[in-house]
Amino acid sequence: MTPQDQRYASALRAARRWVAADRVPVESDGLALARSVNDHVRRTGKHFLPEDMLIRLREIRDRNTADLPLLRAFLDCVLDKHENRFWNRTYLSLPLLEQLLDGRNSVRSAERMATLLMADVIRFEVGAATGSREGPGRGRPDAATVRTRLRHALRFVAAGLGGSEAGDLPSRLDEIPVSRLRELADHLPGPPATEGWAWFGVTVQPVYVLHDEYFFIRILQAHEMLFTAMANRVGSAVSALRAGCPGESAERIEEAAAIFERAAGLFRTVATMRAEHFSAFRHYTQGASAIQSEQYKRFESLCGVPPAPRLHSTAFTSVPAVRAQARAAGHDTVTRAYLDLRRGGGTDRTEWDRLDTALGRLESRHQRWKSAHRGLAARMLGDAHGSGYTDGVPYLTGVLENRLFWQLPASR
């Protein structure tokens, strides 16, 4: 029996034990099962999971997870292809990742999560470069590409840490020999040592077996966390305007613009991936696409209600819950709150100038992000269609003209 066969047999035995049990043991939260299954997913690709394993995992989820939300979320993601509901959220394990966020401070928690996701990318790349458990033939990048990828990822992590915490990270990787790269992990932030965060390690479920899909998933997850933080900041900006405080609103908008700058930097890391490798695994991601990002559309619709053609386009019909919120009569936005307060008058001109500048900065950062996304997609996709049944690069070219604050004079 090959090592892969042994791992499959072990995972299947674990699944059978759970199916055979009348109930889940009180002391178990399902993490051991999740780790066993996830190890198998990582080595075969979710698209190629055996039917008998999927059937048993479905039985476990339906019978044993009523009081185990983390295990249920994990299995929901594992079973998405089997149940014909594969899409962006389950591909990125967002139902599980989002349960790890601190609801008391969702903004800082989401930003910290993005930093931890990229720190995990560094650990993964360093582990592969210095000899990990991964088998051969997975298309690992060459040494020069690894160093470029690590440099961009380190810059992102350092920006997320700031201050003395970032001071422990090296400023130059060229001076570190490969044999000492493992020491880098000692200076990286890691997930909190809590029971919930122990699930962080099972939130990558690649559909194929190529090396680069791991870091690709982590980067998309980091994007989602940053969009979560931006949507929250913009929502706070709306509240500040309703309270008659354009200066405070400007501060929140400035913070959102800074986060967008970090998001654009993630594309530099993605650009280290070879187009042929991206094409190889995206063949199995059909049905899941970044166009289905709920958090990005939530951010966009908090800035201002999109024009009718965009609301009726695939961009919003692919996220029906967010589309319904954007179309609701009571949905508030920065644009509406801005115009209402302007009509009321009586606010210091300096604060308005600061807000107008902040809105212009966020608009500019958004445009630069879209342009970078389009350029990267053109290189990776060429003339191919997008994996979410979109037109791919032509779609991204068409949305370059969209504006967040299209109803405000300053954005015209």
Coordinates of C-alpha atoms in Angstrom, one line a residue:
M1 CA 0.0 0.0 0.0
T2 CA 1.4 3.4 -1.0
P3 CA 1.7 6.2 1.6
Q4 CA -1.2 8.0 -0.2
D5 CA -3.4 4.9 0.1
Q6 CA -2.5 4.6 3.8
R7 CA -3.5 8.2 4.4
Y8 CA -6.8 7.7 2.6
A9 CA -7.5 4.5 4.5
S10 CA -6.8 6.3 7.8
A11 CA -9.1 9.2 6.9
L12 CA -11.8 6.8 5.8
R13 CA -11.5 4.8 9.1
A14 CA -11.9 8.0 11.1
A15 CA -15.0 8.9 9.1
R16 CA -16.5 5.4 9.6
R17 CA -16.0 5.6 13.3
W18 CA -18.0 8.8 13.4
V19 CA -20.7 7.5 11.2
A20 CA -21.0 4.3 13.3
A21 CA -21.2 6.2 16.6
D22 CA -24.7 6.9 18.0
R23 CA -23.4 10.4 18.9
V24 CA -20.2 12.4 18.9
P25 CA -18.1 11.9 22.0
V26 CA -18.6 14.8 24.4
E27 CA -14.8 15.5 24.5
S28 CA -14.5 15.8 20.7
D29 CA -15.1 18.9 18.7
G30 CA -14.3 17.1 15.4
L31 CA -10.9 18.7 14.8
A32 CA -9.1 15.4 14.7
L33 CA -11.4 14.2 12.0
A34 CA -11.1 17.5 10.1
R35 CA -7.3 17.3 10.2
S36 CA -7.4 13.8 8.8
V37 CA -9.7 14.7 6.0
N38 CA -7.9 18.0 5.3
D39 CA -4.6 16.1 5.0
H40 CA -6.2 13.9 2.4
V41 CA -7.7 16.9 0.6
R42 CA -4.3 18.6 0.5
R43 CA -2.7 15.5 -1.1
T44 CA -5.3 14.6 -3.7
G45 CA -7.3 17.8 -4.4
K46 CA -10.9 18.3 -3.3
H47 CA -12.1 17.6 -6.8
F48 CA -10.7 14.0 -6.6
L49 CA -12.0 12.9 -3.2
P50 CA -13.4 9.4 -3.3
E51 CA -17.2 9.0 -3.5
D52 CA -17.4 6.7 -0.5
M53 CA -15.5 9.1 1.7
L54 CA -17.8 12.0 0.6
I55 CA -20.9 9.9 1.3
R56 CA -19.7 9.2 4.8
L57 CA -18.7 12.7 5.5
R58 CA -22.1 13.9 4.5
E59 CA -23.7 11.4 6.9
I60 CA -21.5 12.8 9.7
R61 CA -22.4 16.4 8.9
D62 CA -26.1 15.7 8.7
R63 CA -26.3 13.5 11.9
N64 CA -23.5 14.7 14.2
T65 CA -22.8 18.4 13.8
A66 CA -25.9 20.2 15.2
D67 CA -23.8 21.5 18.2
L68 CA -20.5 21.6 16.4
P69 CA -20.6 24.7 14.2
L70 CA -16.8 24.6 13.3
L71 CA -17.0 21.0 12.1
R72 CA -20.2 21.7 10.2
A73 CA -18.7 24.7 8.4
F74 CA -15.6 22.6 7.6
L75 CA -17.7 19.7 6.1
D76 CA -20.0 22.1 4.3
C77 CA -16.9 23.4 2.4
V78 CA -15.4 19.9 1.8
L79 CA -18.8 18.7 0.4
D80 CA -19.5 21.7 -1.9
K81 CA -18.5 20.0 -5.1
H82 CA -20.2 16.7 -4.1
E83 CA -23.4 18.6 -3.5
N84 CA -23.2 20.9 -6.6
R85 CA -22.9 24.1 -4.6
F86 CA -19.2 25.0 -5.2
W87 CA -18.6 28.7 -5.2
N88 CA -16.2 31.4 -4.0
R89 CA -17.2 31.2 -0.3
T90 CA -16.8 27.5 0.1
Y91 CA -13.7 27.3 -2.1
L92 CA -12.0 29.8 0.3
S93 CA -13.4 28.1 3.4
L94 CA -14.9 31.5 4.5
P95 CA -17.8 30.0 6.5
L96 CA -15.1 28.5 8.7
L97 CA -12.6 31.3 8.7
E98 CA -15.2 33.9 9.6
Q99 CA -16.1 32.0 12.8
L100 CA -12.6 32.6 14.0
L101 CA -13.0 36.4 13.9
D102 CA -13.6 38.4 17.1
G103 CA -17.1 39.7 16.8
R104 CA -16.3 42.3 19.4
N105 CA -13.8 44.0 17.2
S106 CA -14.4 42.7 13.7
V107 CA -12.4 45.4 11.9
R108 CA -9.1 44.8 13.8
S109 CA -9.8 41.1 13.8
A110 CA -10.2 40.9 10.0
E111 CA -7.1 43.0 9.4
R112 CA -5.1 40.8 11.8
M113 CA -6.5 37.7 10.1
A114 CA -5.2 39.0 6.7
T115 CA -1.8 39.4 8.3
L116 CA -1.9 35.8 9.8
L117 CA -3.0 34.4 6.4
M118 CA 0.1 35.9 4.7
A119 CA 2.4 34.8 7.5
D120 CA 1.1 31.3 6.8
V121 CA 2.0 31.7 3.2
I122 CA 5.6 32.5 4.2
R123 CA 5.7 29.4 6.5
F124 CA 4.3 27.2 3.7
E125 CA 6.8 28.5 1.1
V126 CA 9.7 28.3 3.5
G127 CA 8.7 24.7 4.5
A128 CA 8.6 23.7 0.8
A129 CA 11.9 25.3 0.0
T130 CA 13.7 23.7 2.9
G131 CA 12.1 20.2 2.7
S132 CA 8.5 19.7 3.8
R133 CA 6.2 16.6 3.8
E134 CA 4.9 17.6 0.4
G135 CA 5.6 15.0 -2.3
P136 CA 7.5 15.7 -5.5
G137 CA 6.0 16.8 -8.8
R138 CA 3.8 19.6 -7.4
G139 CA 5.4 22.3 -9.5
R140 CA 7.3 24.2 -6.8
P141 CA 8.7 27.5 -7.9
D142 CA 12.5 28.0 -8.3
A143 CA 14.6 29.6 -5.6
A144 CA 14.5 33.1 -7.2
T145 CA 10.7 33.0 -7.5
V146 CA 10.4 31.9 -3.9
R147 CA 12.6 34.8 -2.7
T148 CA 10.5 37.3 -4.7
R149 CA 7.3 35.8 -3.3
L150 CA 8.6 35.9 0.3
R151 CA 9.8 39.5 -0.1
H152 CA 6.3 40.6 -1.1
A153 CA 4.6 38.6 1.5
L154 CA 6.9 39.8 4.2
R155 CA 6.3 43.4 3.2
F156 CA 2.5 42.8 3.6
V157 CA 3.0 41.1 7.0
A158 CA 5.3 43.9 8.3
A159 CA 2.8 46.5 7.3
G160 CA 0.1 44.7 9.2
L161 CA 2.2 44.4 12.3
G162 CA 3.8 47.8 12.5
G163 CA 6.0 49.1 15.3
S164 CA 8.3 46.8 17.3
E165 CA 6.5 43.6 16.3
A166 CA 7.5 44.2 12.7
G167 CA 11.1 45.1 13.7
D168 CA 12.0 41.4 14.2
L169 CA 11.4 40.6 10.5
P170 CA 14.4 40.8 8.1
S171 CA 14.5 43.7 5.8
R172 CA 16.4 41.8 3.1
L173 CA 16.0 38.1 2.2
D174 CA 19.0 38.1 -0.2
E175 CA 21.3 37.9 2.7
I176 CA 19.6 34.9 4.3
P177 CA 20.8 31.5 3.0
V178 CA 18.2 28.9 2.3
S179 CA 19.4 26.8 5.2
R180 CA 18.4 29.5 7.6
L181 CA 15.1 30.4 6.1
R182 CA 13.3 28.2 8.7
E183 CA 14.4 30.7 11.4
L184 CA 12.1 33.2 9.7
A185 CA 9.1 31.3 11.1
D186 CA 10.2 32.2 14.7
H187 CA 9.6 35.9 14.0
L188 CA 6.2 35.6 12.3
P189 CA 2.9 36.1 14.1
G190 CA 0.9 33.0 14.6
P191 CA -2.8 32.2 15.4
P192 CA -3.8 32.6 19.0
A193 CA -3.5 29.5 21.1
T194 CA -7.2 28.9 21.6
E195 CA -9.5 26.0 20.8
G196 CA -11.3 27.9 18.0
W197 CA -8.1 29.0 16.3
A198 CA -6.8 25.5 16.2
W199 CA -9.1 25.2 13.1
F200 CA -7.0 27.7 11.2
G201 CA -4.9 24.9 9.8
V202 CA -7.8 23.2 8.0
T203 CA -8.9 26.3 6.1
V204 CA -7.1 25.5 2.9
Q205 CA -8.9 23.0 0.7
P206 CA -7.2 23.0 -2.8
V207 CA -9.1 21.4 -5.7
Y208 CA -5.9 20.1 -7.3
V209 CA -2.4 19.2 -6.3
L210 CA -0.2 22.0 -7.6
H211 CA 2.0 23.9 -5.0
D212 CA 0.8 27.4 -6.0
E213 CA -2.9 26.8 -5.3
Y214 CA -2.2 26.9 -1.5
F215 CA -0.8 30.5 -1.6
F216 CA -3.4 31.5 -4.1
I217 CA -6.2 30.5 -1.8
R218 CA -4.5 32.3 1.2
I219 CA -4.2 35.5 -0.8
L220 CA -7.9 35.4 -1.9
Q221 CA -8.8 34.8 1.8
A222 CA -6.6 37.8 2.8
H223 CA -8.5 39.9 0.2
E224 CA -11.8 38.9 1.7
M225 CA -10.6 39.9 5.2
L226 CA -9.5 43.3 4.0
F227 CA -12.8 43.8 2.2
T228 CA -14.5 42.9 5.5
A229 CA -12.5 45.6 7.3
M230 CA -13.1 48.2 4.6
A231 CA -16.8 47.6 4.6
N232 CA -16.8 48.1 8.3
R233 CA -14.8 51.3 8.1
V234 CA -17.1 52.7 5.4
G235 CA -20.2 51.7 7.5
S236 CA -18.7 53.7 10.4
A237 CA -18.2 56.6 8.0
V238 CA -21.9 56.6 7.2
S239 CA -22.7 56.6 10.9
A240 CA -20.4 59.6 11.5
L241 CA -22.1 61.6 8.7
R242 CA -25.5 60.9 10.2
A243 CA -24.1 62.2 13.5
G244 CA -23.1 65.4 11.7
C245 CA -19.3 64.7 11.9
P246 CA -17.7 64.8 8.4
G247 CA -14.3 65.0 10.0
E248 CA -14.7 61.7 11.8
S249 CA -16.2 60.3 8.6
A250 CA -13.1 61.4 6.7
E251 CA -10.9 59.6 9.2
R252 CA -12.8 56.3 8.6
I253 CA -12.6 56.8 4.8
E254 CA -8.8 57.5 5.1
E255 CA -8.4 54.2 7.0
A256 CA -10.4 52.3 4.3
A257 CA -8.1 53.9 1.6
A258 CA -5.0 52.7 3.5
I259 CA -6.4 49.2 3.6
F260 CA -7.1 49.2 -0.1
E261 CA -3.5 50.1 -0.7
R262 CA -2.5 47.0 1.2
A263 CA -5.0 44.9 -0.9
A264 CA -3.4 46.1 -4.1
G265 CA -0.1 44.9 -2.8
L266 CA -1.3 41.3 -2.7
F267 CA -1.3 41.3 -6.5
R268 CA 2.5 41.5 -6.5
T269 CA 2.6 38.2 -4.7
V270 CA 0.1 36.5 -7.1
A271 CA 2.2 37.7 -10.0
T272 CA 4.9 35.3 -9.0
M273 CA 2.7 32.4 -10.1
R274 CA 3.2 30.9 -13.5
A275 CA 0.3 31.2 -15.8
E276 CA 0.4 27.6 -16.8
H277 CA 0.1 26.5 -13.2
F278 CA -2.9 28.8 -12.6
S279 CA -4.5 27.4 -15.8
A280 CA -4.0 23.8 -14.5
F281 CA -5.8 24.2 -11.2
R282 CA -8.4 26.7 -12.3
H283 CA -9.7 24.0 -14.6
Y284 CA -11.2 22.5 -11.5
T285 CA -12.5 25.8 -9.9
Q286 CA -15.2 26.4 -12.5
G287 CA -18.2 27.8 -10.7
A288 CA -16.1 29.7 -8.1
S289 CA -14.9 33.2 -8.9
A290 CA -13.9 36.5 -7.2
I291 CA -16.9 38.1 -8.8
Q292 CA -18.9 36.2 -6.1
S293 CA -17.1 38.2 -3.3
E294 CA -19.9 39.3 -1.0
Q295 CA -17.6 41.5 1.1
Y296 CA -16.3 43.5 -1.9
K297 CA -19.9 44.1 -3.1
R298 CA -20.9 45.1 0.4
F299 CA -18.0 47.6 0.6
E300 CA -19.0 49.0 -2.8
S301 CA -22.7 49.3 -2.0
L302 CA -21.9 51.1 1.3
C303 CA -20.1 53.8 -0.7
G304 CA -23.1 54.4 -2.9
V305 CA -25.9 52.4 -4.5
P306 CA -24.4 51.2 -7.8
P307 CA -26.1 52.3 -11.0
A308 CA -29.0 50.1 -12.2
P309 CA -26.9 48.4 -15.0
R310 CA -24.4 47.2 -12.5
L311 CA -27.0 46.1 -10.0
H312 CA -28.5 44.0 -12.8
S313 CA -25.2 42.6 -14.0
T314 CA -23.5 39.4 -13.0
A315 CA -21.4 41.3 -10.4
F316 CA -24.5 41.7 -8.2
T317 CA -26.8 38.9 -9.4
S318 CA -24.0 36.5 -8.2
V319 CA -24.4 37.8 -4.7
P320 CA -28.2 38.0 -4.2
A321 CA -28.1 38.7 -0.5
V322 CA -25.9 41.8 -0.9
R323 CA -27.9 42.9 -4.0
A324 CA -31.1 42.8 -1.9
Q325 CA -29.5 44.9 0.8
A326 CA -28.3 47.5 -1.8
R327 CA -31.8 47.7 -3.4
A328 CA -33.7 48.0 -0.1
A329 CA -35.3 51.4 0.6
G330 CA -33.6 51.9 3.9
H331 CA -30.1 51.0 2.7
D332 CA -27.8 53.9 3.7
T333 CA -24.6 54.8 2.0
V334 CA -21.8 57.4 2.3
T335 CA -23.2 59.1 -0.8
R336 CA -26.7 59.5 0.7
A337 CA -25.5 60.6 4.1
Y338 CA -23.1 63.0 2.5
L339 CA -25.7 64.7 0.3
D340 CA -28.2 64.9 3.2
L341 CA -25.7 66.6 5.5
R342 CA -24.6 68.9 2.8
R343 CA -28.1 70.1 2.2
G344 CA -28.5 70.7 6.0
G345 CA -25.4 73.0 6.0
G346 CA -23.8 74.3 9.2
T347 CA -20.6 72.2 9.2
D348 CA -17.1 73.5 9.1
R349 CA -15.7 73.9 5.6
T350 CA -12.3 72.4 6.7
E351 CA -14.0 69.2 7.7
W352 CA -15.8 69.0 4.3
D353 CA -12.5 69.6 2.5
R354 CA -10.9 66.8 4.4
L355 CA -13.7 64.5 3.6
D356 CA -13.7 65.3 -0.1
T357 CA -10.0 64.6 -0.2
A358 CA -10.4 61.3 1.6
L359 CA -13.2 60.3 -0.8
G360 CA -11.0 61.2 -3.7
R361 CA -8.1 59.1 -2.2
L362 CA -10.4 56.1 -1.7
E363 CA -11.7 56.4 -5.3
S364 CA -8.2 56.6 -6.6
R365 CA -7.0 53.6 -4.6
H366 CA -10.0 51.6 -5.9
Q367 CA -9.2 52.5 -9.5
R368 CA -5.6 51.5 -9.0
W369 CA -6.7 48.2 -7.5
K370 CA -9.0 47.4 -10.4
S371 CA -6.3 48.3 -12.9
A372 CA -3.8 46.0 -11.2
H373 CA -6.4 43.2 -11.1
R374 CA -7.1 43.6 -14.8
G375 CA -3.4 43.6 -15.7
L376 CA -2.7 40.4 -13.7
A377 CA -5.8 38.7 -15.1
A378 CA -4.7 39.5 -18.7
R379 CA -1.4 37.9 -18.0
M380 CA -2.8 34.8 -16.3
L381 CA -6.0 34.3 -18.4
G382 CA -5.2 35.7 -21.8
D383 CA -8.4 35.2 -23.9
A384 CA -9.9 32.5 -21.5
H385 CA -13.2 33.0 -19.8
G386 CA -13.3 33.7 -16.0
S387 CA -14.0 30.7 -13.7
G388 CA -17.3 32.2 -12.5
Y389 CA -18.9 32.1 -16.0
T390 CA -17.8 35.7 -16.7
D391 CA -16.0 37.0 -19.8
G392 CA -12.7 37.2 -17.9
V393 CA -10.5 40.1 -18.9
P394 CA -13.1 41.9 -21.0
Y395 CA -15.3 42.0 -17.9
L396 CA -12.5 43.5 -15.8
T397 CA -11.8 46.0 -18.6
G398 CA -15.4 47.1 -18.7
V399 CA -15.7 47.8 -14.9
L400 CA -12.6 50.1 -15.0
E401 CA -15.1 52.9 -15.6
N402 CA -17.2 52.2 -12.5
R403 CA -16.9 54.7 -9.7
L404 CA -17.7 54.3 -6.0
F405 CA -19.0 57.8 -5.5
W406 CA -20.4 58.4 -9.0
Q407 CA -23.2 60.6 -7.6
L408 CA -20.9 63.0 -5.8
P409 CA -19.5 66.0 -7.7
A410 CA -16.0 65.4 -6.4
S411 CA -15.8 62.0 -8.2
R412 CA -16.9 63.2 -11.6

